[in-house]
XYZ file of C-alpha atoms in Angstrom:
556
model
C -85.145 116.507 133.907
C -87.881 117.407 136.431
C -87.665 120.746 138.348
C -84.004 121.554 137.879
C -81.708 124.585 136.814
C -77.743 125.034 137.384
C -75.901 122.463 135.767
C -79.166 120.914 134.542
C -79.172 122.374 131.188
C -81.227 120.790 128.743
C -84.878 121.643 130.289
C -86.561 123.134 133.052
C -90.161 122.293 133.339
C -91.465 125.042 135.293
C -95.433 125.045 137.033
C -95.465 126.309 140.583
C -92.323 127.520 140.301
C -92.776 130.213 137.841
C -95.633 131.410 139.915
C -93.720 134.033 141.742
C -91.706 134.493 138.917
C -91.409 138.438 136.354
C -88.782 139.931 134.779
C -87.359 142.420 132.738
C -84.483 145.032 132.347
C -85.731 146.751 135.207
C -83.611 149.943 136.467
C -80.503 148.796 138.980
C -79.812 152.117 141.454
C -76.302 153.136 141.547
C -75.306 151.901 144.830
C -73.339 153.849 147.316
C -69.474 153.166 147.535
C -68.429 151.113 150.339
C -65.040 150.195 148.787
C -63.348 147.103 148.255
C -65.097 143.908 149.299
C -64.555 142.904 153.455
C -65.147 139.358 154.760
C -67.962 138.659 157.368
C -71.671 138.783 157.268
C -74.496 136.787 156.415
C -77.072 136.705 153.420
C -80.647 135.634 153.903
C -81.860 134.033 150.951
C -86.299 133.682 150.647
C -86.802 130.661 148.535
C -90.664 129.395 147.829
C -89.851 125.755 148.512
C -87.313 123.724 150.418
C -84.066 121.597 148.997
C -85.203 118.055 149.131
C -81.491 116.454 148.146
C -78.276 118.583 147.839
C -76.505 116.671 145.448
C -78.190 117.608 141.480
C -77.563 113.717 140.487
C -80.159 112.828 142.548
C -82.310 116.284 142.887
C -85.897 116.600 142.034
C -86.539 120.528 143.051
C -85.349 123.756 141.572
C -83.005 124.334 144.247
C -81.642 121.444 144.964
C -80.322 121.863 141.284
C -79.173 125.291 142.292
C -77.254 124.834 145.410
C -75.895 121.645 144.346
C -75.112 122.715 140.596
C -73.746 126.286 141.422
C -72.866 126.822 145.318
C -71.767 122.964 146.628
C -70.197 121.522 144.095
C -67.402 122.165 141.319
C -67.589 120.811 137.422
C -65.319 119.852 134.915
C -65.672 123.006 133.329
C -68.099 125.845 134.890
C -70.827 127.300 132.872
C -71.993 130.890 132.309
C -73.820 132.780 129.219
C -72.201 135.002 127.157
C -73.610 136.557 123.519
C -76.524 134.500 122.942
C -75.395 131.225 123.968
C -73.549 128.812 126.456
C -69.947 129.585 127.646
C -67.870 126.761 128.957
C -64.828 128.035 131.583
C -61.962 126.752 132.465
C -59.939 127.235 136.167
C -58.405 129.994 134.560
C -61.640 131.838 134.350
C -63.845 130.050 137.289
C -62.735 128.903 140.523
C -65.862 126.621 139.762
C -64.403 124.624 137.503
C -62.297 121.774 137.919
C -60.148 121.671 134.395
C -57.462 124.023 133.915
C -58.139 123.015 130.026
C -59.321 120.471 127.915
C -59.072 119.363 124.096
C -60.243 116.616 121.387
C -57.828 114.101 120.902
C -57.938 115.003 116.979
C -60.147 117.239 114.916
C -62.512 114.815 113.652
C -61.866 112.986 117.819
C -65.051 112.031 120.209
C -62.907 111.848 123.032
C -62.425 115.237 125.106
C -58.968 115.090 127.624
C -59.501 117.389 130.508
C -56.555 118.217 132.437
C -57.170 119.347 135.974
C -56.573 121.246 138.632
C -54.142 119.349 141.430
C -54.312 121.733 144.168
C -58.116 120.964 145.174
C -59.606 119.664 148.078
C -62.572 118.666 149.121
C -63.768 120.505 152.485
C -62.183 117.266 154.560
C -58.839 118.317 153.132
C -58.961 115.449 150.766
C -57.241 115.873 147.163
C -60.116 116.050 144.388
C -58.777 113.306 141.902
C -59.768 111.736 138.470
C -61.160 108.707 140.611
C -64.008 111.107 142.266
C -64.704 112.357 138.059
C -64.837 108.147 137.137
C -66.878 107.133 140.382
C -69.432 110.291 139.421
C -70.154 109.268 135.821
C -70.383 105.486 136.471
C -72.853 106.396 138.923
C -74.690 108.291 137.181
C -74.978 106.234 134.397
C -76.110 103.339 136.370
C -79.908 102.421 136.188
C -79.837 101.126 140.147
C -79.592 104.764 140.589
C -82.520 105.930 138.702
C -80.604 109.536 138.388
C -83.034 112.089 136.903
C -80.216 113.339 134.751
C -79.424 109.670 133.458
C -79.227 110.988 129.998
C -76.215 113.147 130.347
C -74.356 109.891 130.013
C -76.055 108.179 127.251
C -73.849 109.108 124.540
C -70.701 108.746 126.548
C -68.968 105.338 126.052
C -66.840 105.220 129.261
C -64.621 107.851 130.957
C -61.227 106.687 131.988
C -57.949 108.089 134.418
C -54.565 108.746 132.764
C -53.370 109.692 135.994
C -54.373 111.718 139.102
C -55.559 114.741 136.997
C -56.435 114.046 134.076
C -59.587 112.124 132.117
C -60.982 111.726 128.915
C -64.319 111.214 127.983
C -65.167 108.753 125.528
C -68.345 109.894 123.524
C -70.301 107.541 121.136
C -69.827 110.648 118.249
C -69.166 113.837 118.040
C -71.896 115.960 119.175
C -73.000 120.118 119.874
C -73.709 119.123 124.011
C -70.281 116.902 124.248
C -68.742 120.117 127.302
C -72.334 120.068 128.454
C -72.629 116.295 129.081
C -69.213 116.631 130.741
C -69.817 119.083 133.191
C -72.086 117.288 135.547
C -71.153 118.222 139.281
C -68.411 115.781 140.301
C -68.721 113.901 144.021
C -66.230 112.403 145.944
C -65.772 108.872 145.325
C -64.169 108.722 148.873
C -67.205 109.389 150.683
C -69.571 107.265 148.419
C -67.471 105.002 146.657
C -68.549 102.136 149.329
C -72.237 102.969 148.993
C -74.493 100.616 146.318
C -76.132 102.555 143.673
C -79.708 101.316 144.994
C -78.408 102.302 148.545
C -77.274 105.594 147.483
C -80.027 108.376 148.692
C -79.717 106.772 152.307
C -76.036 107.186 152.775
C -75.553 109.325 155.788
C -73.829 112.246 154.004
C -77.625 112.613 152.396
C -79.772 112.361 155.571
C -78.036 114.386 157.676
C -75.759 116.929 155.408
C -75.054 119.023 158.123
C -71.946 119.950 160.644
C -69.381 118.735 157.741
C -71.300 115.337 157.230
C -72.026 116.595 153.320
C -68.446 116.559 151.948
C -68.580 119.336 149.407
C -65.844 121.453 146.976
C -67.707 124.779 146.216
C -67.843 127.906 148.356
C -70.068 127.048 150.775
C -70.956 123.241 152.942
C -74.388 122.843 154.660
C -74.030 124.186 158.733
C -77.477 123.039 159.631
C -80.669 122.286 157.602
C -84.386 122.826 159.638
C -86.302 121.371 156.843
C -89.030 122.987 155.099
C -87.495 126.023 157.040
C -83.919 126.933 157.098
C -80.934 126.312 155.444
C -77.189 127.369 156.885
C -74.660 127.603 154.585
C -71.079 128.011 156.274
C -67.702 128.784 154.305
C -66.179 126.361 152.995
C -62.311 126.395 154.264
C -60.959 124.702 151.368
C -62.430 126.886 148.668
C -60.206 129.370 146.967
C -61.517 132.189 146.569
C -62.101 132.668 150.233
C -66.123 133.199 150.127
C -66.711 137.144 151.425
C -69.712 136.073 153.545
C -69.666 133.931 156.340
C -72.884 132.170 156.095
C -75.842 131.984 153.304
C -79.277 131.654 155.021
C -81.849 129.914 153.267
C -85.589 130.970 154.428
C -88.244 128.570 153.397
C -91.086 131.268 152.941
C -94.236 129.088 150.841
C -96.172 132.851 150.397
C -95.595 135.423 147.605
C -96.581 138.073 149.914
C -94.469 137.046 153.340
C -91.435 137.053 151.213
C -92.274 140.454 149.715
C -92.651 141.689 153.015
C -89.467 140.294 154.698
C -87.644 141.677 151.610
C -89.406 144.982 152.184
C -88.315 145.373 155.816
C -84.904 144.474 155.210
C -85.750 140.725 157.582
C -84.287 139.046 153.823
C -81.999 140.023 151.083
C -82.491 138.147 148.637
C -86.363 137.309 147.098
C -85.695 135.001 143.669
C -88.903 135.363 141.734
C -91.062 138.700 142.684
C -94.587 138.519 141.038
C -95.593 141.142 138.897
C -98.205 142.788 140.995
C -95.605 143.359 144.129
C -92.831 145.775 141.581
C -94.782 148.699 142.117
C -95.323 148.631 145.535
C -91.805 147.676 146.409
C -90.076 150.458 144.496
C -92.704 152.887 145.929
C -92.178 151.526 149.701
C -88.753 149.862 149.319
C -85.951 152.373 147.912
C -83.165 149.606 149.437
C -84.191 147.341 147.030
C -83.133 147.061 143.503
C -84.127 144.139 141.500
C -82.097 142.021 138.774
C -83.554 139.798 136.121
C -83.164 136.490 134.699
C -83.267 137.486 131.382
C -86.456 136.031 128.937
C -85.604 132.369 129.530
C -89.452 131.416 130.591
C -92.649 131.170 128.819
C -96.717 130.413 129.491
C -98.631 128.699 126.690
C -101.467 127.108 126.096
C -101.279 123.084 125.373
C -103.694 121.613 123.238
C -104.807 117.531 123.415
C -105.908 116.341 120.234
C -107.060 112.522 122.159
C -108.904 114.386 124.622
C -110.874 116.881 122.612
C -111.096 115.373 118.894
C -111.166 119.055 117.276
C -107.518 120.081 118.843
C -106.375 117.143 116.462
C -106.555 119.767 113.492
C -103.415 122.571 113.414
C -105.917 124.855 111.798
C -108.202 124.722 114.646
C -105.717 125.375 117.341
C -103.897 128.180 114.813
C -107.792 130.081 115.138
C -107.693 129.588 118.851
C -104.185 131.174 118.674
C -105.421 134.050 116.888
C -108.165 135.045 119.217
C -105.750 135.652 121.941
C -104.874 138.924 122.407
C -101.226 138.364 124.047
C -99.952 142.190 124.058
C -103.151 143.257 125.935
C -103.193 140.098 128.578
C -99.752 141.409 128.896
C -100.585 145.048 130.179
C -103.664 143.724 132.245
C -100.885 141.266 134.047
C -98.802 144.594 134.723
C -95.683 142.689 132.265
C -95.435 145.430 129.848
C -91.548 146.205 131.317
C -90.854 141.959 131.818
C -92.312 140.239 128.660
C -92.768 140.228 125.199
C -95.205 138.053 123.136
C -93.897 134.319 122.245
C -93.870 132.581 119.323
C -92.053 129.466 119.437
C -89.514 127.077 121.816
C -86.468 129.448 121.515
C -86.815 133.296 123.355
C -85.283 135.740 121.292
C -82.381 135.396 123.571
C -80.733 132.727 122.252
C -78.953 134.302 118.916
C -78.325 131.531 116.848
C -81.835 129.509 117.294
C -84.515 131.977 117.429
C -86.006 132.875 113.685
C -87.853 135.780 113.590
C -90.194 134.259 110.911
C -90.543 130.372 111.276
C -90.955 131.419 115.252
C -93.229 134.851 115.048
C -95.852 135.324 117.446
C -98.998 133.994 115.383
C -100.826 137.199 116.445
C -103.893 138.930 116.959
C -106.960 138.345 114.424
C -110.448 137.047 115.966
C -111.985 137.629 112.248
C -109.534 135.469 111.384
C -110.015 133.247 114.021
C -113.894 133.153 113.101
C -113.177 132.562 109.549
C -111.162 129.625 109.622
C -113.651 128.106 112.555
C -116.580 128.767 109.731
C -114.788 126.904 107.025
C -114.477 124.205 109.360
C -118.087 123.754 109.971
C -118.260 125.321 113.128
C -121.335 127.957 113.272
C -123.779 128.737 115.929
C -126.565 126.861 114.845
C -128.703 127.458 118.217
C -128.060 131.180 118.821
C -126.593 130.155 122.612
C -123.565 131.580 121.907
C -121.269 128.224 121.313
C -120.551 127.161 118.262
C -121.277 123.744 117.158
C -121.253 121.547 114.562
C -122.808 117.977 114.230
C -124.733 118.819 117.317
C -121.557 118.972 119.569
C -120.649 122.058 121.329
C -117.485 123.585 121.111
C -117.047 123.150 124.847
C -113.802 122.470 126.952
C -112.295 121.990 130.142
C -108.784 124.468 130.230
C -106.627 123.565 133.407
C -103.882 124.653 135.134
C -102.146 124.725 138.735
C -103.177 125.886 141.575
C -101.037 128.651 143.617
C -99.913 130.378 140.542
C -102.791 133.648 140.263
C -100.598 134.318 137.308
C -101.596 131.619 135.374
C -105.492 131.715 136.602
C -105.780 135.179 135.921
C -104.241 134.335 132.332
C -107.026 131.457 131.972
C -109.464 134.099 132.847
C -108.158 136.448 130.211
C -108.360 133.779 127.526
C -111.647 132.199 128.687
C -113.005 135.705 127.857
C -111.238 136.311 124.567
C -112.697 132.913 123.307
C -115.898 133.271 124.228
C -116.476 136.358 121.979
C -115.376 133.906 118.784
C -118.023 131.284 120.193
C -115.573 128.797 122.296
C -116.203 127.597 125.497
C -113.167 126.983 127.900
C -114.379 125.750 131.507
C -111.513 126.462 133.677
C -110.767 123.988 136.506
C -107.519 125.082 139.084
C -105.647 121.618 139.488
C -103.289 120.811 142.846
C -99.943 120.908 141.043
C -99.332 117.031 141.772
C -102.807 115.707 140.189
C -101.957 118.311 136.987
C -98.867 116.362 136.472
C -99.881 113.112 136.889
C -102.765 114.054 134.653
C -101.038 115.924 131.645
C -98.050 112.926 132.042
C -101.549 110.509 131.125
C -102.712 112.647 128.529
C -105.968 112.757 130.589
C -106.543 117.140 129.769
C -108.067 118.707 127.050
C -106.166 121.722 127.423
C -103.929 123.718 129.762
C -102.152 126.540 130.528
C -98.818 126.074 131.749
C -95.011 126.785 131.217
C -91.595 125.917 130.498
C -88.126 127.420 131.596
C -86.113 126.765 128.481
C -83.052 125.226 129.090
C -79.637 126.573 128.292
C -78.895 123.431 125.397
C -80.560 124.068 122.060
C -82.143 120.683 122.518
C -85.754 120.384 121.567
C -85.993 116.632 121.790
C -86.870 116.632 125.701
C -89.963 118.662 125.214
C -90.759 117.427 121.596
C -89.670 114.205 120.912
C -92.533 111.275 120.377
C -91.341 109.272 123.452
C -90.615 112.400 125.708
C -93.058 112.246 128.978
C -92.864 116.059 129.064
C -94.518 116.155 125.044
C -98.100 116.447 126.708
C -99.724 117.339 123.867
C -98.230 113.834 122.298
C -97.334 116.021 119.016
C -95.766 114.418 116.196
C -94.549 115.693 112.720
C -93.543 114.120 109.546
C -90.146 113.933 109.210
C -89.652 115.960 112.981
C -87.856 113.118 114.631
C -85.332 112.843 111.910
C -84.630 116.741 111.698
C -83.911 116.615 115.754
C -81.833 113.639 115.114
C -80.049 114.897 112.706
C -79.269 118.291 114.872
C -78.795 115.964 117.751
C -76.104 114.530 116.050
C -74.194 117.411 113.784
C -70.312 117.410 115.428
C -70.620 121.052 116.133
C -73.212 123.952 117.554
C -73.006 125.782 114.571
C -73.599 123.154 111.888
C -76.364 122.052 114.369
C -78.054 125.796 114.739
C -79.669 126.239 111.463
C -81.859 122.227 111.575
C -82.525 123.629 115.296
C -83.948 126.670 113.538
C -85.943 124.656 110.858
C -87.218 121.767 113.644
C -88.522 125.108 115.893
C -90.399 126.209 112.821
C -91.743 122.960 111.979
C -93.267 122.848 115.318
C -94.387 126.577 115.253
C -96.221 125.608 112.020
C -98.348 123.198 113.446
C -99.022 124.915 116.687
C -99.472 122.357 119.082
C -99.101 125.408 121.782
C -99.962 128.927 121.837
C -97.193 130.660 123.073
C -98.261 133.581 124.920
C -94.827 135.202 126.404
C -91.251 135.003 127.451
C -91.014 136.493 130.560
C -87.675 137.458 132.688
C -87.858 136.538 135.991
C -86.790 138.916 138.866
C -85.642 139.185 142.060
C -85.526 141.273 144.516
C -82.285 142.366 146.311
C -81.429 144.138 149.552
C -78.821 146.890 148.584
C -76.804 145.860 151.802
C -75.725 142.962 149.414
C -72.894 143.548 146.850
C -71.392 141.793 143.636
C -74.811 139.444 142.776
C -74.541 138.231 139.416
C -77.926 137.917 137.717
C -78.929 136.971 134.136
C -80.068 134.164 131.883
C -78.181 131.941 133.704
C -79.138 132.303 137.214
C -78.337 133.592 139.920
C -76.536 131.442 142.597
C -73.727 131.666 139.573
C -70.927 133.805 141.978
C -71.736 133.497 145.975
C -68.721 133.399 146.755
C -67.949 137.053 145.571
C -71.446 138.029 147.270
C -70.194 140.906 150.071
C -72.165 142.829 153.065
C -69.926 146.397 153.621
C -69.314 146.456 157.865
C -71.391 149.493 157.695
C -74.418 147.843 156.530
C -74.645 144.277 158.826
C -77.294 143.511 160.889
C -74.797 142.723 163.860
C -74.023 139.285 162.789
């Protein structure tokens, strides 16, 4: 799943987008008391790049997953984390989700019955039924569609209506993502149901979303959309909760620094992703802001291609290049000492039950090391240029990344320099972020330096598996398919935890990357606006509890 977060779950390749992106468990001011929470007011949002579609089944940019996952539409259950992993939550505890409960139909069952709620509507005032759940699935399990989250429903066998509220969900086994795959964001049948699956992105509803067109059952419907601009968000009339706010603005600002500065002077409220470089200057020159973090789900490595330069085919020879990287220092010279730690494997620290201290430790700091395993190898400096060689070849490559993330240059800087005082030589090249894809998706790089938001599902197989398009370094492992099958497949999270544990370290061993660091991402946030809810999830999770006291509006 390309470019996606809210209900997309499972993976998050991140390249441009991280480039604004730090983190950490920065300081939150206590905020004056304005008492309880008024209605009225508007947010303005800065997002880097526009929505392209609002609805997440057919999505193919970060916020299109966000709006569409977490602000426009409801789910069969709503989805938060709580304690090191993935909560699912009922009506009871969301006004997100669309079950007031659900169960197995025994205790061995792969069929979930979710009962639902029968008082919503979508914002036409039409009841949300089991048809709209049926008509979402089938659609998105059709190949006319081409949905980039297709794979939700490949293990689920069929989804059928015992009445007006409630489903079950026929699954193929029992599995750890069964609630995940479930809680896809639901459309209503009534508006699409007429449309053809090929037909689909040029229904109306889609090209113009705005005025009402865009029937929706979260919080907040589109009001107008300039693209690569603006986005209004109005109140949704039929949502309960009543949303505080009146309207969420959406400000397409492309520059780091123009959205810094609009947060600064008070023109925004809400920045999602400040770089590392602008924290100082906006807690010395900006005491309304206060920032919030996305806590340690993102990470920068370095990929190596075996097919494209012959020596990366050896784990010991990447393992040496590992160990000449100084990580801790590239973190202080990045100013990331408060928003990252070093990285070791697929799973952050964060998530309790998958990260293993040992099979996943950072591989560290060594360039003797490093040398030493390069020498029994072969490679020496026969020359005196500086390279190494052996059999007359230099050890010379081309390391790419994208361009627009200085992040990420400055990082292939760093590491150009560490190599070069064990003898390797890394030509950088900046890549538009388009041709990087296109290239890595070919395996046409030698190496790179790029990143990955991990996604919320313990799931390595997007990122890992043999036919994967996103496993650019084309790694395989003996007996690594099986051991992700097999955790793929265990009927519970917890019997599926510990050969999640043992498939990370089986990777780790081989180091196919070089993890440098999980990093939180921040943002920035006006103090004008009340009740945000940041963390590892997101942080579009609660708009509709977002406030603005009277005291503190601009006079909308």
């Amino acid at each position: 799943m390309i470019n996606l977060s809210g209900k997309h779950l499972k993976l998050s390749p991140l390249f441009v987008m991280l480039a604004a992106c730090s983190g950490g468990d920065a300081p939150t001011p206590e905020l004056a008391d304005y008492g309880e929470p008024v209605h009225g007011g508007t947010a303005v949002i800065a997002e880097g790049a526009d929505m392209s579609m609002p609805l997440t089944i057919v999505g193919q940019t970060v916020l299109d997953g966000s709006l569409g996952g977490d602000v426009l539409y409801m789910s069969m259950l709503a989805t938060d984390w709580g304690d090191g992993r993935l909560v699912y939550r009922t009506a009871d505890e969301s006004p997100m989700a669309i079950a007031r409960r659900y169960e197995y139909l025994g205790p061995d069952s792969a069929s979930l019955r979710f009962h639902m709620r029968s008082d919503l509507r979508w914002s036409d005032g039409e009841p949300i039924t089991a048809e709209d759940v049926l008509y979402t699935y089938d659609l998105i399990g059709d190949p006319e569609l081409a949905s980039p989250v297709q794979d939700y429903t490949d293990e689920i066998e069929g989804v059928e209506a015992e009445d007006d509220s409630t489903v079950v969900f026929h699954f193929t086994r029992r599995y750890p993502d069964m609630l995940t795959d479930a809680s896809m964001a639901i459309i209503p049948e009534h508006v699409f149901g007429n449309t053809s699956a090929s037909e689909f992105r040029s229904h109306t509803a889609l090209l113009d979303p705005t005025n009402g067109n865009l029937v929706v059952s979260g919080p907040y419907m589109i009001g107008s959309w300039q693209r690569s601009e603006r986005i209004v968000l109005e109140r949704n009339p039929e949502f309960e909760p009543r949303a505080y706010l009146d309207q969420l603005v959406f400000r397409v600002i492309p520059e780091p620094t123009t959205r810094i500065v609009e947060l600064q002077t008070g023109a925004v409220d809400f920045v999602k992703g400040v770089t590392f470089d602008q924290i100082p200057q906006l807690r010395g020159q900006a005491p309304n802001v206060r920032f919030e973090t996305e806590e340690k789900r993102a990470y920068d490595y370095v990929g190596y291609n075996g097919a494209g330069f012959e020596p990366f085919a050896d784990p010991e020879i990447r393992r040496a290049l590992g160990l000449a990287i100084d990580a801790p220092s590239m973190i202080e010279a990045l100013q990331m000492e408060e928003f990252a730690v070093p990285a070791g494997g697929p799973y952050p620290p964060i998530f309790r039950d998958l990260y293993d201290p040992q099979g996943q430790a950072p591989v560290g700091y060594d360039p003797d090391e490093s040398r030493s395993i390069l020498e029994s190898k072969g490679w020496s400096d026969t020359n005196g240029d500086g390279v190494l060689d052996r059999d007359g070849q230099p050890f010379r490559f081309t390391l790419v990344t994208n361009a627009g993330n200085q992040r990420r240059a400055d990082i292939a800087q760093i590491i150009q320099d560490q190599w070069r005082r064990i003898g390797v030589d890394a030509q950088i090249q900046i890549r538009e972020f388009n041709t990087l894809t296109e290239e890595l998706t070919a395996g046409n790089f030698q190496a790179v330096v790029a990143g990955w938001n991990v996604g919320l599902s313990p799931d390595l197989s997007p990122l890992w598996s043999e036919e994967s398009p996103f496993n650019y370094t084309n790694y395989t492992a003996p007996g690594l398919a099986d051991l992700i099958e097999e955790a793929r497949t265990a009927p519970t999270p917890e019997t599926a935890a510990p050969l999640w544990r043992q498939a990370a370290s089986r990777i780790v061993s081989d180091q196919p990357y070089t993890w440098l660091f999980y990093m939180d991402v921040v943002d920035g946030v006006n103090n004008r606006l009340r009740e945000t809810e940041v963390d590892t999830y997101g942080a579009y999770q609660n708009t509709w509890e977002w406030w603005i006291p009277e005291e503190l509006r601009r006079g909308e």
